[in-house]
Structures are given as structure tokens and as C-alpha cells.
XYZ file of C-alpha atoms in Angstrom:
409
model
C -4.130 -7.983 -26.842
C -1.103 -5.634 -25.858
C -0.868 -1.980 -24.319
C -1.464 0.188 -27.199
C -0.661 3.687 -26.550
C -3.754 5.360 -28.430
C -5.988 3.155 -25.537
C -4.226 6.727 -23.202
C -6.858 8.989 -24.986
C -9.390 6.849 -27.134
C -12.431 6.545 -26.079
C -12.384 2.303 -24.739
C -14.244 -0.982 -25.743
C -16.833 -1.924 -23.619
C -17.856 -5.256 -22.322
C -21.377 -5.326 -23.522
C -22.202 -7.758 -20.587
C -21.442 -5.571 -18.028
C -20.961 -2.320 -19.631
C -16.846 -1.811 -18.378
C -14.212 -0.942 -19.998
C -11.685 -3.231 -21.455
C -8.882 -0.403 -21.518
C -8.334 2.926 -18.885
C -8.272 6.017 -21.399
C -6.211 8.320 -18.716
C -6.269 12.077 -20.909
C -9.850 11.189 -22.419
C -11.574 13.419 -19.680
C -14.442 13.980 -22.084
C -14.981 10.162 -22.236
C -17.319 8.950 -18.904
C -14.822 6.284 -18.335
C -11.918 8.675 -19.411
C -13.726 11.587 -16.325
C -14.874 8.721 -13.874
C -11.429 7.609 -14.095
C -10.005 11.368 -13.072
C -12.044 12.725 -10.722
C -11.468 9.312 -9.127
C -8.209 9.782 -8.842
C -8.397 13.811 -8.090
C -11.153 12.952 -5.200
C -8.564 10.201 -3.380
C -5.854 13.291 -3.167
C -8.107 15.928 -1.911
C -9.440 13.333 0.309
C -5.774 12.234 1.437
C -4.757 16.280 1.153
C -7.799 17.076 3.954
C -7.271 14.251 5.992
C -3.155 14.817 6.433
C -3.669 18.476 6.653
C -3.425 18.923 10.340
C -0.021 16.869 10.744
C 2.085 19.087 9.058
C 0.541 22.736 11.363
C -0.780 20.340 14.381
C 3.227 19.762 15.344
C 3.963 22.981 16.614
C 1.337 25.719 15.066
C -1.544 24.282 16.861
C -0.409 22.386 19.410
C 0.701 24.892 20.563
C -1.942 28.006 20.373
C -4.284 25.055 21.810
C -2.335 23.873 24.542
C -2.759 20.344 23.162
C -0.581 17.838 25.394
C 1.029 15.109 24.210
C -2.090 12.858 24.513
C -4.344 15.028 22.805
C -2.817 15.526 19.947
C -2.419 11.071 19.520
C -6.504 11.635 20.342
C -7.310 13.981 17.285
C -5.680 12.212 14.666
C -8.146 8.637 16.544
C -10.897 11.008 16.227
C -10.411 11.549 12.587
C -10.281 8.553 11.540
C -12.731 6.924 13.604
C -15.336 9.455 11.916
C -13.442 8.253 8.477
C -15.007 5.205 8.969
C -18.147 5.931 10.195
C -18.393 8.028 5.795
C -16.153 5.372 4.600
C -18.852 2.892 5.363
C -21.350 4.212 4.149
C -19.596 5.471 1.139
C -18.852 1.929 0.193
C -22.070 0.874 -0.045
C -22.591 3.479 -3.347
C -18.995 2.284 -4.753
C -19.045 0.269 -8.162
C -16.323 -0.753 -10.375
C -16.494 0.827 -14.421
C -13.082 -1.324 -15.298
C -13.382 -4.707 -16.453
C -10.807 -6.732 -14.719
C -7.663 -7.449 -17.109
C -7.045 -3.844 -16.840
C -9.011 -2.821 -13.070
C -5.852 -3.633 -11.221
C -4.444 -0.928 -13.390
C -7.213 1.574 -12.717
C -7.432 0.868 -9.142
C -3.654 1.170 -8.193
C -3.307 4.550 -10.223
C -5.979 6.077 -9.214
C -4.750 5.069 -5.153
C -1.441 6.141 -6.486
C -2.381 9.536 -7.335
C -5.036 10.122 -4.327
C -2.178 8.516 -1.650
C 0.430 11.016 -2.872
C -2.393 14.190 -1.260
C -0.624 12.539 1.482
C 3.026 13.958 0.650
C 1.735 17.108 -1.039
C -0.338 18.258 2.293
C 3.014 18.511 3.619
C 4.345 21.006 1.249
C 0.962 23.030 0.657
C -0.446 23.410 4.036
C 2.475 25.142 5.767
C 3.472 27.169 2.633
C -0.354 28.258 2.718
C -0.267 29.314 6.211
C 3.323 31.115 6.103
C 2.016 32.875 3.395
C -1.246 33.421 5.065
C 1.192 35.007 7.932
C 4.142 36.904 5.743
C 1.775 37.971 3.081
C -1.318 38.583 4.513
C -0.276 39.693 7.959
C -2.699 37.577 9.727
C -1.881 35.929 13.320
C -0.155 32.384 13.379
C -3.836 31.918 15.302
C -5.718 32.774 12.740
C -3.712 31.933 9.613
C -3.954 28.077 10.837
C -7.590 28.391 10.735
C -7.231 30.241 7.477
C -5.766 27.517 5.291
C -8.308 25.158 6.030
C -10.506 27.354 3.551
C -8.765 26.178 0.455
C -9.141 21.710 1.040
C -12.786 23.236 1.752
C -13.165 24.951 -0.824
C -11.799 21.831 -3.715
C -13.612 19.116 -1.723
C -16.539 20.535 -2.450
C -15.885 21.624 -5.915
C -14.746 18.080 -6.517
C -18.159 17.108 -4.956
C -20.497 18.898 -6.999
C -18.745 18.540 -10.260
C -18.310 14.539 -9.785
C -22.760 14.386 -8.854
C -23.318 16.221 -12.698
C -20.638 14.677 -14.523
C -20.420 10.979 -13.172
C -23.047 8.422 -13.531
C -23.829 6.111 -10.619
C -22.191 3.204 -11.940
C -21.718 1.952 -15.418
C -24.996 0.384 -16.408
C -27.073 3.540 -14.597
C -28.804 5.014 -11.474
C -28.259 3.225 -8.168
C -31.663 3.188 -7.450
C -31.903 0.774 -11.060
C -29.311 -1.664 -9.701
C -31.762 -4.692 -8.936
C -33.027 -4.062 -11.754
C -29.926 -4.349 -13.919
C -28.974 -7.308 -11.715
C -32.000 -9.428 -13.130
C -31.794 -7.703 -17.017
C -28.584 -9.339 -17.297
C -29.411 -12.598 -15.381
C -31.762 -12.604 -17.662
C -29.491 -12.044 -21.073
C -28.246 -16.163 -20.245
C -30.201 -16.906 -23.559
C -28.231 -14.336 -25.656
C -24.757 -15.159 -27.036
C -22.808 -12.634 -28.557
C -20.157 -13.178 -31.729
C -18.733 -11.416 -34.188
C -19.165 -13.888 -36.383
C -23.341 -14.039 -36.768
C -23.513 -17.212 -40.031
C -21.962 -20.978 -39.769
C -21.139 -22.698 -36.868
C -20.719 -20.116 -33.908
C -17.498 -19.444 -31.959
C -16.653 -17.554 -28.899
C -13.461 -15.908 -28.789
C -13.439 -13.808 -24.947
C -11.040 -11.290 -26.396
C -13.452 -10.461 -29.189
C -15.024 -9.005 -26.269
C -15.970 -5.455 -27.370
C -18.705 -2.879 -28.142
C -19.256 -3.473 -31.284
C -20.202 -7.280 -31.532
C -23.003 -8.712 -32.830
C -26.576 -10.223 -30.590
C -28.129 -13.461 -32.322
C -31.044 -15.270 -30.100
C -30.314 -18.646 -28.833
C -32.046 -21.054 -26.113
C -29.312 -21.899 -24.508
C -30.970 -23.652 -21.154
C -32.134 -26.421 -24.183
C -28.490 -26.204 -25.737
C -30.216 -27.449 -29.904
C -27.491 -28.914 -31.832
C -24.526 -27.832 -32.761
C -24.617 -24.421 -30.541
C -24.677 -26.788 -27.398
C -20.762 -26.189 -26.639
C -20.799 -22.517 -27.683
C -23.829 -22.336 -25.570
C -22.436 -23.760 -22.781
C -19.410 -21.411 -22.927
C -21.711 -18.134 -23.348
C -23.558 -19.028 -20.438
C -20.654 -19.630 -18.144
C -19.304 -15.766 -19.086
C -22.657 -14.028 -18.883
C -23.148 -15.939 -14.969
C -19.832 -14.256 -14.138
C -20.346 -11.244 -15.517
C -23.677 -11.122 -13.743
C -21.784 -11.774 -10.382
C -19.608 -9.082 -11.146
C -23.114 -6.048 -11.038
C -22.789 -4.875 -7.070
C -25.951 -5.728 -5.523
C -28.546 -3.994 -3.672
C -26.627 -3.847 -0.176
C -28.542 -5.467 3.027
C -27.479 -5.908 6.552
C -27.154 -9.348 5.664
C -25.178 -9.131 2.821
C -23.317 -6.657 3.919
C -22.288 -9.053 7.503
C -21.776 -12.400 4.875
C -19.535 -10.112 2.890
C -17.460 -8.878 6.148
C -17.053 -12.454 7.907
C -15.276 -14.369 4.721
C -12.085 -15.667 4.647
C -10.795 -13.824 1.001
C -12.246 -10.337 3.368
C -10.115 -11.491 5.977
C -6.377 -12.208 4.187
C -7.104 -8.995 2.122
C -7.412 -7.161 5.725
C -4.486 -9.284 6.691
C -2.092 -8.475 3.354
C -3.376 -4.540 3.586
C -2.441 -4.562 7.134
C 1.148 -5.807 6.248
C 1.674 -3.209 3.523
C -0.707 -0.091 4.066
C 0.229 -0.730 7.710
C 3.605 -0.203 6.901
C 2.663 3.150 5.278
C 0.907 4.473 7.842
C 3.844 3.699 10.101
C 6.976 5.119 8.396
C 5.089 8.405 7.545
C 3.912 8.821 11.543
C 7.610 8.597 12.200
C 9.572 8.974 9.285
C 10.063 12.878 10.029
C 11.203 12.713 13.530
C 13.286 9.592 12.512
C 14.893 12.024 9.690
C 15.798 14.774 11.964
C 17.111 12.470 14.889
C 19.538 10.813 12.253
C 19.989 14.401 10.508
C 19.885 17.481 12.897
C 21.345 19.056 10.361
C 18.026 19.215 8.303
C 15.836 21.039 10.517
C 12.098 20.362 11.009
C 11.586 21.702 7.119
C 13.917 19.961 5.747
C 12.902 16.593 7.471
C 10.088 16.796 6.515
C 10.261 17.460 3.066
C 12.095 14.732 3.000
C 9.943 12.751 5.217
C 6.667 14.050 1.769
C 8.921 12.067 -0.763
C 8.151 8.751 0.919
C 4.499 9.443 0.445
C 4.968 11.285 -3.275
C 6.428 7.789 -4.617
C 2.804 6.665 -4.291
C 2.081 8.499 -7.908
C 4.528 5.840 -9.642
C 4.981 2.978 -7.480
C 1.508 1.608 -5.898
C 0.769 2.267 -9.869
C 3.798 0.086 -11.200
C 2.183 -3.219 -8.406
C -1.355 -3.174 -10.030
C 0.308 -2.706 -13.789
C 2.920 -5.478 -12.832
C -0.029 -7.463 -11.026
C -2.626 -6.658 -14.575
C -0.007 -8.074 -16.909
C 0.605 -11.258 -15.282
C -3.083 -11.704 -15.549
C -3.684 -11.341 -18.425
C -0.784 -13.519 -18.843
C -1.851 -16.441 -16.736
C -5.533 -16.224 -16.157
C -4.565 -17.125 -12.762
C -5.207 -15.353 -9.786
C -2.302 -17.512 -8.587
C 0.006 -14.900 -10.172
C -1.465 -11.880 -8.397
C -1.416 -13.958 -5.368
C 2.423 -14.808 -5.546
C 3.248 -10.926 -6.584
C 1.469 -9.860 -3.746
C 3.858 -12.450 -1.302
C 7.326 -11.507 -2.735
C 6.625 -7.651 -3.029
C 6.007 -8.160 1.060
C 9.161 -10.768 1.042
C 11.166 -7.797 0.087
C 9.178 -5.304 1.925
C 10.609 -6.514 5.379
C 14.035 -7.155 4.067
C 14.394 -3.582 3.268
C 13.178 -3.035 6.996
C 15.749 -5.228 8.370
C 18.339 -3.308 6.731
C 16.861 -0.340 7.816
C 16.712 -1.405 11.869
C 20.153 -3.180 11.741
C 21.913 -0.464 9.884
C 20.017 2.430 11.465
C 21.551 4.250 8.381
C 24.169 7.590 10.063
C 24.443 8.332 5.392
C 21.399 10.381 4.215
C 22.421 8.290 0.328
C 22.373 5.316 2.295
C 18.750 6.211 3.924
C 17.296 7.603 0.955
C 18.256 4.274 -1.574
C 16.964 2.317 1.551
C 13.769 4.306 1.887
C 13.280 4.692 -1.954
C 13.524 0.822 -1.997
C 11.585 0.613 1.112
C 8.621 2.627 -0.545
C 8.935 0.363 -4.274
C 8.261 -2.974 -2.867
C 5.458 -1.372 0.532
C 3.700 0.877 -2.276
C 4.018 -2.009 -5.296
C 2.139 -4.320 -2.863
C -0.430 -1.931 -2.150
C -1.019 -1.769 -5.817
C -0.924 -5.625 -6.285
C -3.211 -6.172 -3.207
C -6.333 -3.430 -4.944
C -5.607 -5.333 -7.722
C -6.571 -8.598 -5.609
C -9.731 -6.658 -4.461
C -12.384 -6.864 -7.371
C -11.870 -10.969 -7.387
C -13.212 -11.133 -3.289
C -16.906 -11.033 -3.713
C -17.482 -8.875 -6.594
C -21.307 -8.243 -5.833
C -20.545 -6.626 -2.298
C -17.111 -5.280 -3.298
C -17.890 -1.690 -1.886
C -19.177 -3.774 1.675
C -15.955 -5.952 1.609
C -13.316 -3.515 0.568
C -13.185 -0.360 2.907
C -14.613 -1.103 6.041
C -11.636 -3.843 6.689
C -9.470 -1.115 5.587
C -10.552 1.803 7.458
C -11.109 -0.542 10.159
C -7.326 -1.282 10.052
C -6.225 2.527 9.941
C -7.981 3.326 13.148
C -6.552 0.240 14.809
C -2.933 1.370 13.535
C -3.389 5.151 14.523
């Protein structure tokens, strides 16, 4: 089924087996799936804003006020990432996905793209808040940078409260009932979903929606004319049950982490998001070195654009991955796409390194190309994440990626 503009605000069709949405109602916060999507990207945005709130003020204001050495500045960043590692690991155990595999790349990449933009926005907002407190409120610089952090604190607290009050734990219900939900879906192996309840039962995977009728069959016994359809439905139900996130245990967590697919995903993300972190950390200084006339503010503003492009480029990678997957029904399409982005990412890095542009148009043009292939690769990577240990997705994704970010700091 092709893209429909109305799906941006209409309530999505639901897979009746795993209760996951078959479209992303981006513009419908009144629908539970649209609300979960909105608060997911907004929560990620505020988190990135807060995560990168220090660097815009750390280089000069905070460093001078606290008499920090460069080593202490670097260590503060490492400690912040280490704390995030612990929180992300715990939070990862509580994570679930609300969207079907056919659209999960789009949902994840949009969430990540809009969320990651917080790292760019903070380079504009934190200095603006700081300057306003100094110039309009008459606060000293020493007090102003401290008061400035009240803003992201208020946003984080308000966002958390809204999430708790308005979002369900999982598509199937409360977190505490997850084990029972898994068993209930496993028991549904004898259920056959069809849009035609008379005559020969023909299964069409593309017909899944919330309006399907349900008839009871003895699929395990495979009687008469239903045998082939039952086998096909049994496979579907098995796959859908496999997607339900299992109750976390130490054994399952270790099993999810110590697998080749998880480790491979770590390497892929190392090359894509690792590049983005590295570029973000030095881009402002690189611009200031090559273009002294920009000054500190101008260099920082242009460097922030690299992060802001996530709003467009990261979702583009996930959407393209979803389109390829829907048309090929093969993970190889997503894998080839990610590798293609990675190759072009390397090409742009080499071009920038060799040429070391002194022309602004050349530099910003090359950085835009780098941003596209890098951030689109991130989006495509998140389109692949749900296929890696689906029952342990909250553990197999955040923990190794946080370890990666810590190592890159």
C-alpha cells in the first residue's frame, strides 16, 4: 500500500495480533500512537538539548568562572556520558516499539532526526538565554549560566509528567502484564484472521487491519481445506509473538548483547553516529580556524547547522529504508542502503580532509553532502534496529550505542 497524505492525521490501522500501528499519524496527537510519536521525538529533543546544554557555555563562560583546565572540561563530558550510559541502560529495559516493521524505520528516524536537532538548537538557545539573563535581567555571568539551566530542567520535568499521564507503557497494555500478553499471543496460534469468513479462507498479509474478522480453527491439527492457510497464519502469529518484548532478565540481557547481529549493529553505528559526534565536537573550532572572520558566534552558528540538518536527512534515510523494505520484503535492501551511505560518507570525509576548503561555499557545500550521507545512514541504521533481537530490543540497542558514545568522548 502506497503512502496516503491522510495517514499523517488519521488514526492508523492496527495489526490485531501485536497491536502495532501500520502508519505514523504524525499530525494527530489525540490518537495514542500519534501522541506516543510526538512525545517520543519531543522527549528526545529535550534530552539532547539538555545533554548539549553545557558545551555552548563551557568553552569560555563556565571554564573561566570555575577555573577549569582543558583536561577537566574533557573529563566533565566523559562523566556526563557515563551517567547517561547508566540511565539509558535502565530505561532501555522499559522500551517498546509501537509501530509495525513496515513503518518502524520511518517512525524511528523521524523521532531520532527531530530529537537530534536538539543538539543543534541548544547552540542557539543556551547562549541566547544566558545573554538575556545578563543583559536584560542584570545577572552576573557567574550566576546567569547557572540560572540558564533551569529552562531545560522545567521542560524535562513537564515532558516526563505528560508522558506518564498520557502514554501507555506498551502497545498491548501495562508493563507489568507483558509476560501475560506474550503468553496470550502465543496461545493465539489457533486463531485465523481473514477479511472473508465464508468459503475457502485466503490469507493476504497486506489486508491486516483493525476491522478483520476472527474465526477459530484447529491449526495444530490442520484439517481439510484450511491446512495451507493455517500454516501460513501460524507462521505470521509466530513472527508477531516474537516481536513482543520479553520480560527482562540478566540471562536474556546478556544473550541480547553478546550476539553477532548486535555487535555488527554496533560497528555500523560506530561509523555513522560516531562520525556525527566527532564532527560536532570539532566543527566550530574548524570553522573558526579556516574562516577567522566568522568569529566565535558565527562559527558556532554554522556548526549548529550540521546538527539541525538531522530534521530532514535522518528521516530521509529511515523513510527510504522502509520504502525499499516494503517493495523487496528483504533486509538486504536495508543493509545495501546503509553500506551505500557509508561509502559516500567516507568519500566526503576524504574530500574535505584533502581539500581543506578555504572557500565558504565549497566548505558548506561539502559539509551539507557529508551531513546527508552521515545522518541518512543513522536513520537507515535505526530502520534495521527493530530486526535485531526484537524481543530484547530495549537491551540490544541502547546499551551498546551508549558504550560507543562513551568511547568516542
